[in-house]
mmCIF file of C-alpha atoms in Angstrom:
data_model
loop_
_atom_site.group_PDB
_atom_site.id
_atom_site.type_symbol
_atom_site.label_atom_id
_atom_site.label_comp_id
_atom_site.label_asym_id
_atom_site.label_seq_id
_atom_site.Cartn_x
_atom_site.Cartn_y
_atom_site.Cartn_z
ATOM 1 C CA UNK A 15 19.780 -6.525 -3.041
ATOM 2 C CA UNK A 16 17.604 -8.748 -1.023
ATOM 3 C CA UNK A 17 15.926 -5.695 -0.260
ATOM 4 C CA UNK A 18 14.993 -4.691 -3.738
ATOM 5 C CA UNK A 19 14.384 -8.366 -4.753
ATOM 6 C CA UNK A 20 11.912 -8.986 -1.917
ATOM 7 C CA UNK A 21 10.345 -5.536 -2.650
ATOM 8 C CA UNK A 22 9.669 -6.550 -6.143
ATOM 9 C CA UNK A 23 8.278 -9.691 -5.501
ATOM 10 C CA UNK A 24 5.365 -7.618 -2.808
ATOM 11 C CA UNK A 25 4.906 -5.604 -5.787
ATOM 12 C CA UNK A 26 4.076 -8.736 -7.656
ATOM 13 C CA UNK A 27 1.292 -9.570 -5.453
ATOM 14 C CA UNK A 28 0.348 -5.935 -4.573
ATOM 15 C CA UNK A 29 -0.562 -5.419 -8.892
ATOM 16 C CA UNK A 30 -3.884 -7.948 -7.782
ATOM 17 C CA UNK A 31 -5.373 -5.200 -5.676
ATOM 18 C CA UNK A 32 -5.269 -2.969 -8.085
ATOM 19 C CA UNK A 33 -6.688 -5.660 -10.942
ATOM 20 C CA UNK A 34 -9.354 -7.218 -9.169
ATOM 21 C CA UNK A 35 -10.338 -3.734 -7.656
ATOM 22 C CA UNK A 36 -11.129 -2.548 -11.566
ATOM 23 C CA UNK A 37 -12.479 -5.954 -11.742
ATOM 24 C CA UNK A 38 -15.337 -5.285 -8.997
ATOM 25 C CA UNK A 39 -15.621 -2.078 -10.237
ATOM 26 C CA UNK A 40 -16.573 -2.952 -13.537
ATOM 27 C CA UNK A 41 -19.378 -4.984 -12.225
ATOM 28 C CA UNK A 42 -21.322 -2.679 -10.130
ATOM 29 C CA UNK A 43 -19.168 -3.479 -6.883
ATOM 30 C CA UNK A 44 -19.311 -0.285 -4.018
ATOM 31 C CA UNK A 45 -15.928 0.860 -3.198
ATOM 32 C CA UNK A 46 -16.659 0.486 0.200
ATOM 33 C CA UNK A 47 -17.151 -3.281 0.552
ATOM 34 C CA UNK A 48 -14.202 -3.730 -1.935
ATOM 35 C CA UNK A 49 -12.003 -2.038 0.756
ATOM 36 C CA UNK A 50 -13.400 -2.503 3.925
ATOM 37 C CA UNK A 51 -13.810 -6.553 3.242
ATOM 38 C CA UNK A 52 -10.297 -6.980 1.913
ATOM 39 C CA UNK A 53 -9.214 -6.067 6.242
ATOM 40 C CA UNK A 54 -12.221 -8.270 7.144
ATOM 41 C CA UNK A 55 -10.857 -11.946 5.570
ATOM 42 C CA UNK A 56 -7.185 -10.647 6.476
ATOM 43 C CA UNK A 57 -8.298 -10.291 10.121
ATOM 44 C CA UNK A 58 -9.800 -13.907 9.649
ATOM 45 C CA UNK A 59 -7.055 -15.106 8.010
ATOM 46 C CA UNK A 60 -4.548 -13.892 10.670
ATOM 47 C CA UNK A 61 -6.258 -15.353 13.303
ATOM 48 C CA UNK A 62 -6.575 -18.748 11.897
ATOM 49 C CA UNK A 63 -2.522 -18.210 11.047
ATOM 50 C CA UNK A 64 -1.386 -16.961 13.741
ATOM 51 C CA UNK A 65 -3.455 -19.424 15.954
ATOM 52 C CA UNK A 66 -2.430 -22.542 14.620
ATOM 53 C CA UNK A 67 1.129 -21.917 13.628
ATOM 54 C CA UNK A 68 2.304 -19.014 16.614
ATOM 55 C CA UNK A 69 -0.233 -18.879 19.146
ATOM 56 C CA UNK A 70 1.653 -17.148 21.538
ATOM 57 C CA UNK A 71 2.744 -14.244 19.465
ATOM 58 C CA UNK A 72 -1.288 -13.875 18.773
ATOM 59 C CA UNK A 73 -1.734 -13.398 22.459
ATOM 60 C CA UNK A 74 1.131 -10.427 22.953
ATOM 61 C CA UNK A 75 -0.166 -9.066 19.422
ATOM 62 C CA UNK A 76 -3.443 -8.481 21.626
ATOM 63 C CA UNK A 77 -2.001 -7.472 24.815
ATOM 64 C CA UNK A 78 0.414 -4.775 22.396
ATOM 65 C CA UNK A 79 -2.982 -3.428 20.338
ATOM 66 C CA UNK A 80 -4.769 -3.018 23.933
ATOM 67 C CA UNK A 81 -1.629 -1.667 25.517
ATOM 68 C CA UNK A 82 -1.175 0.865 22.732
ATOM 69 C CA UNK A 83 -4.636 1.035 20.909
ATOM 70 C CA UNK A 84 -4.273 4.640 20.092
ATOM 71 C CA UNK A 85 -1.152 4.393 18.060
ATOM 72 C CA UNK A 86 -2.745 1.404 16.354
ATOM 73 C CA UNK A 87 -5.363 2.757 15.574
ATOM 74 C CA UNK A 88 -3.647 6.066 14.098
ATOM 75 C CA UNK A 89 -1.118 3.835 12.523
ATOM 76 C CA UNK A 90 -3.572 1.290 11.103
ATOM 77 C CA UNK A 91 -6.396 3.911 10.502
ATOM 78 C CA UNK A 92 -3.657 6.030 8.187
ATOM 79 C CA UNK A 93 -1.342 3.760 6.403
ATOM 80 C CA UNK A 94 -3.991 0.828 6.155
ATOM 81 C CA UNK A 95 -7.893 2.591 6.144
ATOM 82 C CA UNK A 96 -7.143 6.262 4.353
ATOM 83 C CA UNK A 97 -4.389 4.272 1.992
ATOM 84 C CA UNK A 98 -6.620 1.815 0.733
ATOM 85 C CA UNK A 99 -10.028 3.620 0.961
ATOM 86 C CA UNK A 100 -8.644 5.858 -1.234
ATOM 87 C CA UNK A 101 -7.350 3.462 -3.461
ATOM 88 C CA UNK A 102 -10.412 1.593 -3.951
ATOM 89 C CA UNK A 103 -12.213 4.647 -4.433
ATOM 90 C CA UNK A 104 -10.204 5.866 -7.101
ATOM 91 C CA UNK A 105 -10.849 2.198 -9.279
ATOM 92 C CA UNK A 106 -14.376 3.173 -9.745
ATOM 93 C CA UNK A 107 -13.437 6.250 -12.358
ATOM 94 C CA UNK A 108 -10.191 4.328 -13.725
ATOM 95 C CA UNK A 109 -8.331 1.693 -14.840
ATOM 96 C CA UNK A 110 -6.625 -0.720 -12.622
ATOM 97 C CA UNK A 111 -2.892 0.125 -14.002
ATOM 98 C CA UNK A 112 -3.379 4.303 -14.222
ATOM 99 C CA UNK A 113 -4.042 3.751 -10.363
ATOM 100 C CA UNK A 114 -0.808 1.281 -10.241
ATOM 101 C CA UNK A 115 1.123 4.115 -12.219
ATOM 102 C CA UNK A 116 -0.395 7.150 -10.220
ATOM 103 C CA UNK A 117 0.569 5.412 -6.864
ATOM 104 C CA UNK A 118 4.206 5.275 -8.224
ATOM 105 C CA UNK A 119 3.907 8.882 -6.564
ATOM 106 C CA UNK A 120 4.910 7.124 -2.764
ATOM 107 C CA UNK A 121 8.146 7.119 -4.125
ATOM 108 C CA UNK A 122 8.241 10.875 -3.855
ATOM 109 C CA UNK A 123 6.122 10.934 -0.979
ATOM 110 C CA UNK A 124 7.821 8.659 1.318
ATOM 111 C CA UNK A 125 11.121 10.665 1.247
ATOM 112 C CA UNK A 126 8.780 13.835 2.531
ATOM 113 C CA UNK A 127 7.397 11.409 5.026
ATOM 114 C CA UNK A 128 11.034 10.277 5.944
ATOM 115 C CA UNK A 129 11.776 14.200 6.553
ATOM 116 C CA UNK A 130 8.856 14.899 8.220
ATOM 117 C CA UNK A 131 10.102 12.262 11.012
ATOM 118 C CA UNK A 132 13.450 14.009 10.685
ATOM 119 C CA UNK A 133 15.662 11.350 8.483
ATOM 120 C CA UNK A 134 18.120 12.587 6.358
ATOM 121 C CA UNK A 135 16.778 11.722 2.759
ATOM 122 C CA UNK A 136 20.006 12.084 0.085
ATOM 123 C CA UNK A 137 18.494 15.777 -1.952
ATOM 124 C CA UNK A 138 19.791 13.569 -5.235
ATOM 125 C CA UNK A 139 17.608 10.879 -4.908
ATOM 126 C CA UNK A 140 14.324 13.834 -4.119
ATOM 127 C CA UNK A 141 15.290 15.183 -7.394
ATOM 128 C CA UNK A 142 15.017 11.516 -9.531
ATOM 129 C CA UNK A 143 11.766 10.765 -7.917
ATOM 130 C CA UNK A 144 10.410 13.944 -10.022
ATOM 131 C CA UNK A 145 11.516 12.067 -13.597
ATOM 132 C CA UNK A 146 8.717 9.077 -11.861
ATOM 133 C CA UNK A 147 6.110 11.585 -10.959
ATOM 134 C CA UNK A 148 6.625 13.160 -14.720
ATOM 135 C CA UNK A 149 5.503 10.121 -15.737
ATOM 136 C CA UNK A 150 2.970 9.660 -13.515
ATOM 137 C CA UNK A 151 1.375 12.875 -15.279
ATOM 138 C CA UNK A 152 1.982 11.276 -18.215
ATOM 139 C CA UNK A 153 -0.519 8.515 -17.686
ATOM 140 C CA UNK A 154 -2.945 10.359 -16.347
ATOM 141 C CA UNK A 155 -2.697 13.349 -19.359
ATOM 142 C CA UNK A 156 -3.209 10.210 -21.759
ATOM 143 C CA UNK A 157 -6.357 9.145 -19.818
ATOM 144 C CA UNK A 158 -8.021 12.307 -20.330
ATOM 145 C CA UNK A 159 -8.231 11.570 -23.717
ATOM 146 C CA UNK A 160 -10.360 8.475 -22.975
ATOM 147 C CA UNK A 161 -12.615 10.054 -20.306
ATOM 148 C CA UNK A 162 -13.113 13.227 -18.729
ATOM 149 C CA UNK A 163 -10.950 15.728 -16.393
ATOM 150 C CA UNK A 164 -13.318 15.109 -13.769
ATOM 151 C CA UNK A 165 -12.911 11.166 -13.717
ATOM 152 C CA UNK A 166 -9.190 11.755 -13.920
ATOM 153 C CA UNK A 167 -8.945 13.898 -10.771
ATOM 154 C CA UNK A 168 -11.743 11.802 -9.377
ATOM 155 C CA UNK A 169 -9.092 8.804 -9.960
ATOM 156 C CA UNK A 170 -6.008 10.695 -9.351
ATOM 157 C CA UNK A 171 -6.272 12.993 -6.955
ATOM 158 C CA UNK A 172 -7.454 10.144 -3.940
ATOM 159 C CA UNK A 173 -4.785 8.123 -4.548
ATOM 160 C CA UNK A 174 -2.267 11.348 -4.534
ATOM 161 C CA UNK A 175 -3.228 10.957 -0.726
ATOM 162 C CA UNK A 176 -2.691 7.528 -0.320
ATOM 163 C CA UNK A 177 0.379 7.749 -1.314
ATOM 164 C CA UNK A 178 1.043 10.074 1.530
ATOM 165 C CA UNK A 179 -1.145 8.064 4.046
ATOM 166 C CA UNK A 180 0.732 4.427 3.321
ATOM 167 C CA UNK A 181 4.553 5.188 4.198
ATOM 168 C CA UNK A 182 3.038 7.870 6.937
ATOM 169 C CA UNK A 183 1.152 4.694 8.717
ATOM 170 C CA UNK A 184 4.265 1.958 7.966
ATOM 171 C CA UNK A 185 6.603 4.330 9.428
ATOM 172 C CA UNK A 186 4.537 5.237 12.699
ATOM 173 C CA UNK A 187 5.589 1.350 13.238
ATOM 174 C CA UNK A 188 9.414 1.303 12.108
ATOM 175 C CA UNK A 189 9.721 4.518 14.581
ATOM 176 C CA UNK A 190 8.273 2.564 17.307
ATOM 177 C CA UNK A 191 9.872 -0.565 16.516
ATOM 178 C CA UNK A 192 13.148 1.207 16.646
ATOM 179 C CA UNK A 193 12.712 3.085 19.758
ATOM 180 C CA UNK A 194 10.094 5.391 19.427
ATOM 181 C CA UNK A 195 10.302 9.089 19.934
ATOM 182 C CA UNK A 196 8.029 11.949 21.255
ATOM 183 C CA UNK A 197 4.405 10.566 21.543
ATOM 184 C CA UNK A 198 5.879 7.576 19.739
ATOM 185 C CA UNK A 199 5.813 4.338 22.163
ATOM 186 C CA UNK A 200 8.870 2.150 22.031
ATOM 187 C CA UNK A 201 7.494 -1.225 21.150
ATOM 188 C CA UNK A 202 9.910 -3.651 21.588
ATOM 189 C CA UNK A 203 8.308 -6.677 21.993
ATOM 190 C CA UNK A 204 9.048 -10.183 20.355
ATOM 191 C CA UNK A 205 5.389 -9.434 18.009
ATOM 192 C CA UNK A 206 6.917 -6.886 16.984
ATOM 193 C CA UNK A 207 9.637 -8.780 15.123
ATOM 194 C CA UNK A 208 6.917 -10.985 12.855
ATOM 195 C CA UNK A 209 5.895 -9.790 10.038
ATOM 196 C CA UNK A 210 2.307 -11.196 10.132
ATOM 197 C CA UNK A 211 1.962 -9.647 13.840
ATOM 198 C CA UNK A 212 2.476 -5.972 12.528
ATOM 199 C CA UNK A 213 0.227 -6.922 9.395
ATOM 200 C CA UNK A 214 -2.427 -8.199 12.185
ATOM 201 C CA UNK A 215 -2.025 -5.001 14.714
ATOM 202 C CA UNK A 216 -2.633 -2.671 11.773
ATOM 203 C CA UNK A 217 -5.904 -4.366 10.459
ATOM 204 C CA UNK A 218 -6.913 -4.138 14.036
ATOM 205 C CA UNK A 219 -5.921 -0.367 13.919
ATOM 206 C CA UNK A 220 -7.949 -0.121 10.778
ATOM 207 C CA UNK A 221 -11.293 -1.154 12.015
ATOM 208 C CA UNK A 222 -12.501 1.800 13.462
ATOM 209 C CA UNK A 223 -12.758 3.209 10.042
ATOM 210 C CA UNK A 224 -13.911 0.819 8.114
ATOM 211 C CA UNK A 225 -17.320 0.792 11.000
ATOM 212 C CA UNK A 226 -17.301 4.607 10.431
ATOM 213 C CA UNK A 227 -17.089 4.652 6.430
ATOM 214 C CA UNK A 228 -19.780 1.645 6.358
ATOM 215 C CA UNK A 229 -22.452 3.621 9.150
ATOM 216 C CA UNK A 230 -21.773 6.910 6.670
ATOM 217 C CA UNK A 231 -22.162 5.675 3.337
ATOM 218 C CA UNK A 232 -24.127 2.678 3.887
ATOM 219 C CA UNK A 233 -23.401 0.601 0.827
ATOM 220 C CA UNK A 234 -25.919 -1.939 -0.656
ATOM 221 C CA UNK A 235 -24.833 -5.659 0.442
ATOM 222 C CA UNK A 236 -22.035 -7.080 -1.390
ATOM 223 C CA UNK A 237 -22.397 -9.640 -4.187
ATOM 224 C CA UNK A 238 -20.935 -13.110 -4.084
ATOM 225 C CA UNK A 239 -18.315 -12.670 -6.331
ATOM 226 C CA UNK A 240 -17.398 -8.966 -4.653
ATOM 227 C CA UNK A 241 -17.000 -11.441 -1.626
ATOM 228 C CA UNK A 242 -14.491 -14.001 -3.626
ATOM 229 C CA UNK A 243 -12.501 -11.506 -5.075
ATOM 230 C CA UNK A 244 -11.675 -9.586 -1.619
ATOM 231 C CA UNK A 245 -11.007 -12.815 -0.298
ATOM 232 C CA UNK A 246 -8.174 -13.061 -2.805
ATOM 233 C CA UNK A 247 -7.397 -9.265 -2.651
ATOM 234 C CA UNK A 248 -6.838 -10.182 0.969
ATOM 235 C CA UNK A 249 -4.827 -13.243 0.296
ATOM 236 C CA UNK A 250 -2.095 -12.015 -2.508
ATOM 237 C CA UNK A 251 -1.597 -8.180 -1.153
ATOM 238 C CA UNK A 252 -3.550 -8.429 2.013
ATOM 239 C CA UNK A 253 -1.096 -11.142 3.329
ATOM 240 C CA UNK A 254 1.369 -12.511 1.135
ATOM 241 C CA UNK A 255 2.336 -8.929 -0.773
ATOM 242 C CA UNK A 256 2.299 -6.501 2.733
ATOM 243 C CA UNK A 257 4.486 -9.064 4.888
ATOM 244 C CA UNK A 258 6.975 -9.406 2.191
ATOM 245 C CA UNK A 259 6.769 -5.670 1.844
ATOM 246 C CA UNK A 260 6.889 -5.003 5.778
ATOM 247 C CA UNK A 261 9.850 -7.866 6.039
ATOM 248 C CA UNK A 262 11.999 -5.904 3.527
ATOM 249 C CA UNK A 263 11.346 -2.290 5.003
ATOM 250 C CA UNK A 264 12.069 -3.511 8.394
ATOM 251 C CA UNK A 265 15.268 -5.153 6.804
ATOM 252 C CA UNK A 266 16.662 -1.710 6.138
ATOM 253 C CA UNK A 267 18.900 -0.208 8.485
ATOM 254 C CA UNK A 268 18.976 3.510 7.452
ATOM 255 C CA UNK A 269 16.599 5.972 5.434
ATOM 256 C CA UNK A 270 18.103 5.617 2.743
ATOM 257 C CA UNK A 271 17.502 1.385 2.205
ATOM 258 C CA UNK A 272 13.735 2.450 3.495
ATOM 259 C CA UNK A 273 13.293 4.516 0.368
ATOM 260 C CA UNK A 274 14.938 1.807 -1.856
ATOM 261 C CA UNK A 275 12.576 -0.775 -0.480
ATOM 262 C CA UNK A 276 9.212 1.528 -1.104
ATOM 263 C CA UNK A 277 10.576 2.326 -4.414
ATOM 264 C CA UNK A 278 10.389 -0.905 -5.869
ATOM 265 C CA UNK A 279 6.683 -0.861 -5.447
ATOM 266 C CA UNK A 280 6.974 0.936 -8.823
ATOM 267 C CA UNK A 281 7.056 -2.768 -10.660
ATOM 268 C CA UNK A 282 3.154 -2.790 -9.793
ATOM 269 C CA UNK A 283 2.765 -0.379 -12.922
ATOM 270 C CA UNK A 284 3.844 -3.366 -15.221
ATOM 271 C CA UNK A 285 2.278 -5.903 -13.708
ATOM 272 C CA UNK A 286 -1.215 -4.464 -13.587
ATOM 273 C CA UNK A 287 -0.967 -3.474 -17.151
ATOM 274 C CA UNK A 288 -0.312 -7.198 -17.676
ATOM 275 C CA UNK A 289 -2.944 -8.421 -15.026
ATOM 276 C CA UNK A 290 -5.696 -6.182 -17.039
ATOM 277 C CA UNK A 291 -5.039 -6.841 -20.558
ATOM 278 C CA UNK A 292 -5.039 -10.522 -19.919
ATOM 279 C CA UNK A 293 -7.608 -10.648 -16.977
ATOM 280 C CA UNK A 294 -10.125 -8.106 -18.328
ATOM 281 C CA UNK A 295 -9.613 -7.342 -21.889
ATOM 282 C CA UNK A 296 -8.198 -3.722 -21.234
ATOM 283 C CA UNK A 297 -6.609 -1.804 -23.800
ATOM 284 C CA UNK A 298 -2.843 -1.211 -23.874
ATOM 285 C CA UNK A 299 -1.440 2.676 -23.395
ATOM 286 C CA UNK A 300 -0.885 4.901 -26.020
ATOM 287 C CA UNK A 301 2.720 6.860 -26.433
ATOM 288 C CA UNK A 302 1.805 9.020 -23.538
ATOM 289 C CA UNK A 303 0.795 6.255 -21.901
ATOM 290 C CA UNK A 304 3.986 4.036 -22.539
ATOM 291 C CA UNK A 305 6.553 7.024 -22.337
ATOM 292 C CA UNK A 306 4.817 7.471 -18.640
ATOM 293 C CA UNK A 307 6.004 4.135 -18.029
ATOM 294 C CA UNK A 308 9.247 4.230 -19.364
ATOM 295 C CA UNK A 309 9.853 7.147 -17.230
ATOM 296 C CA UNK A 310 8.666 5.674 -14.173
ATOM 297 C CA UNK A 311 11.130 2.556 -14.890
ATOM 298 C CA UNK A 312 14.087 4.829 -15.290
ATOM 299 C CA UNK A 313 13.473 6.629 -12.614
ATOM 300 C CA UNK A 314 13.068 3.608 -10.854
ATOM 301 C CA UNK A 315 16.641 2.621 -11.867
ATOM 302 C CA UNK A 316 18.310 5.772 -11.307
ATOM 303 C CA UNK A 317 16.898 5.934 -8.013
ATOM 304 C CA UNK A 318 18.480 2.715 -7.278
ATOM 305 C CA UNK A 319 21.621 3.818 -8.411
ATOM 306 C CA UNK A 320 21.895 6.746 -6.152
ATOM 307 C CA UNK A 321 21.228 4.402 -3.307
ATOM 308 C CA UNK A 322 24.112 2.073 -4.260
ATOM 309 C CA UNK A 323 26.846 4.287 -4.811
ATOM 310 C CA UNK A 324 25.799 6.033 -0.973
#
């Protein structure tokens, strides 16, 4: 329970990202700045954290990243860059809470992710996460009718990948925090154990391709309020939303209460919705639109249920 409960409140703070990202959108913002300057104030913020409050974890969070910078910088490149590139990406062609409901599709990634690293993943709890992806297609069916098929795929199909990259990257970590494996290094080092340490040590992972993705696309500067609004991106899911989400995955002891905890990201759905009617005068769903949702929430809850009675 304190698992799910700290999940949900990430999720809380993770529905901004996908808000303000329609937000900057909307207003002529490139994708590229809205991504890559969200992992610029986090770095700054870290530091300035870290420094005052746990200096000496900020000094073995540097001697770990330039110890191990190639598995940071695969970890942090994957579940950090890819994730979130992709995400942003996908705001530009639609709305902030069809990317919130399309995302819901980690839940059925991360048990592929968990088999892929050879955890046993319960084949009852596989088979509920295809009533949330049915409503996943839901959402997006409904959007069609607003736009086009190509800005649907342009705004589904990117964060279909993300989905993939963000429990890939987060798990990199929980394998080497929990004694590696393979090419895996154990990292068992007290930074290891703060939450705001792994957050910092996969922004640093994640610079590399932010440089590339800025040198390749070369965006046109960022506007002020572009700026402000990744500065809060950066403070409510950047910081506040991922440690709470990193503190309750590393909580769990088995696959199983890993899954739970990723699963519970699937409250962002309801709070975007709620962030972008309010916030920027969206439109509420349609049937398809709600029935998606309702979907998603019960297979949310009967997801949950399988977990308990294992």
């Amino acid at each position: 329970m304190q698992i799910i409960l700290t999940g949900i409140l990430a999720a809380l703070f993770f529905s901004s990202t996908f808000v303000l990202n329609r937000a900057m959108s909307l207003e002529g913002g490139h994708w590229v700045w809205s991504a890559s300057l969200r992992y610029f104030w986090m770095l700054l913020l870290l530091f300035i954290g870290l420094g005052i409050f746990r200096r000496e974890l900020l000094g073995r969070s540097f001697c770990l990243f330039l110890k191990h910078w190639k598995f940071w910088t695969i970890a942090g490149g994957v579940g950090f860059g890819v994730f979130y590139a992709l995400i942003t990406f996908s705001a530009s062609y639609t709305p902030g809470w069809v990317v919130a409901a399309t995302w819901q599709t980690t839940i059925l990634a991360t048990p592929l992710v968990l088999l892929g690293f050879g955890k046993k993943v319960p084949l009852r709890a596989m088979l509920l996460t295809l009533i949330i992806f049915a409503g996943v297609l839901l959402v997006n069916v409904e959007s069609v009718e607003e736009s086009s098929w190509n800005a649907v795929l342009l705004g589904a199909i990117p964060v279909f990948v993300a989905a993939f990259a963000y429990p890939f990257g987060n798990q990199l970590v929980w394998e080497a925090r929990n004694g590696g494996s393979g090419r895996i290094p154990v990292l068992d080092d007290p930074a290891m154990d703060d939450p705001f340490c792994r957050v910092l040590l996969l922004t640093l992972g994640s610079l590399p391709l932010w440089a590339v993705l800025i040198l390749f696309t070369q965006p046109p500067l960022p506007q002020t309020g572009q700026i402000i609004n990744t500065a809060l991106v950066a403070i409510f899911s950047g910081i506040a939303a991922t440690s709470l989400f990193l503190y309750a995955r590393h909580k769990a002891r088995n696959a199983a209460e890993l899954a739970a905890a990723d699963c519970t990201q699937s409250m962002e759905v309801l709070f975007s919705l709620a962030g972008e009617v309010v916030l920027l005068h969206g439109t509420l769903p349609g049937i398809l639109g709600w029935s998606g949702i309702g979907l998603t929430m019960l297979g949310l809850m009967l997801y949950l249920r399988v977990q308990n009675v294992r």
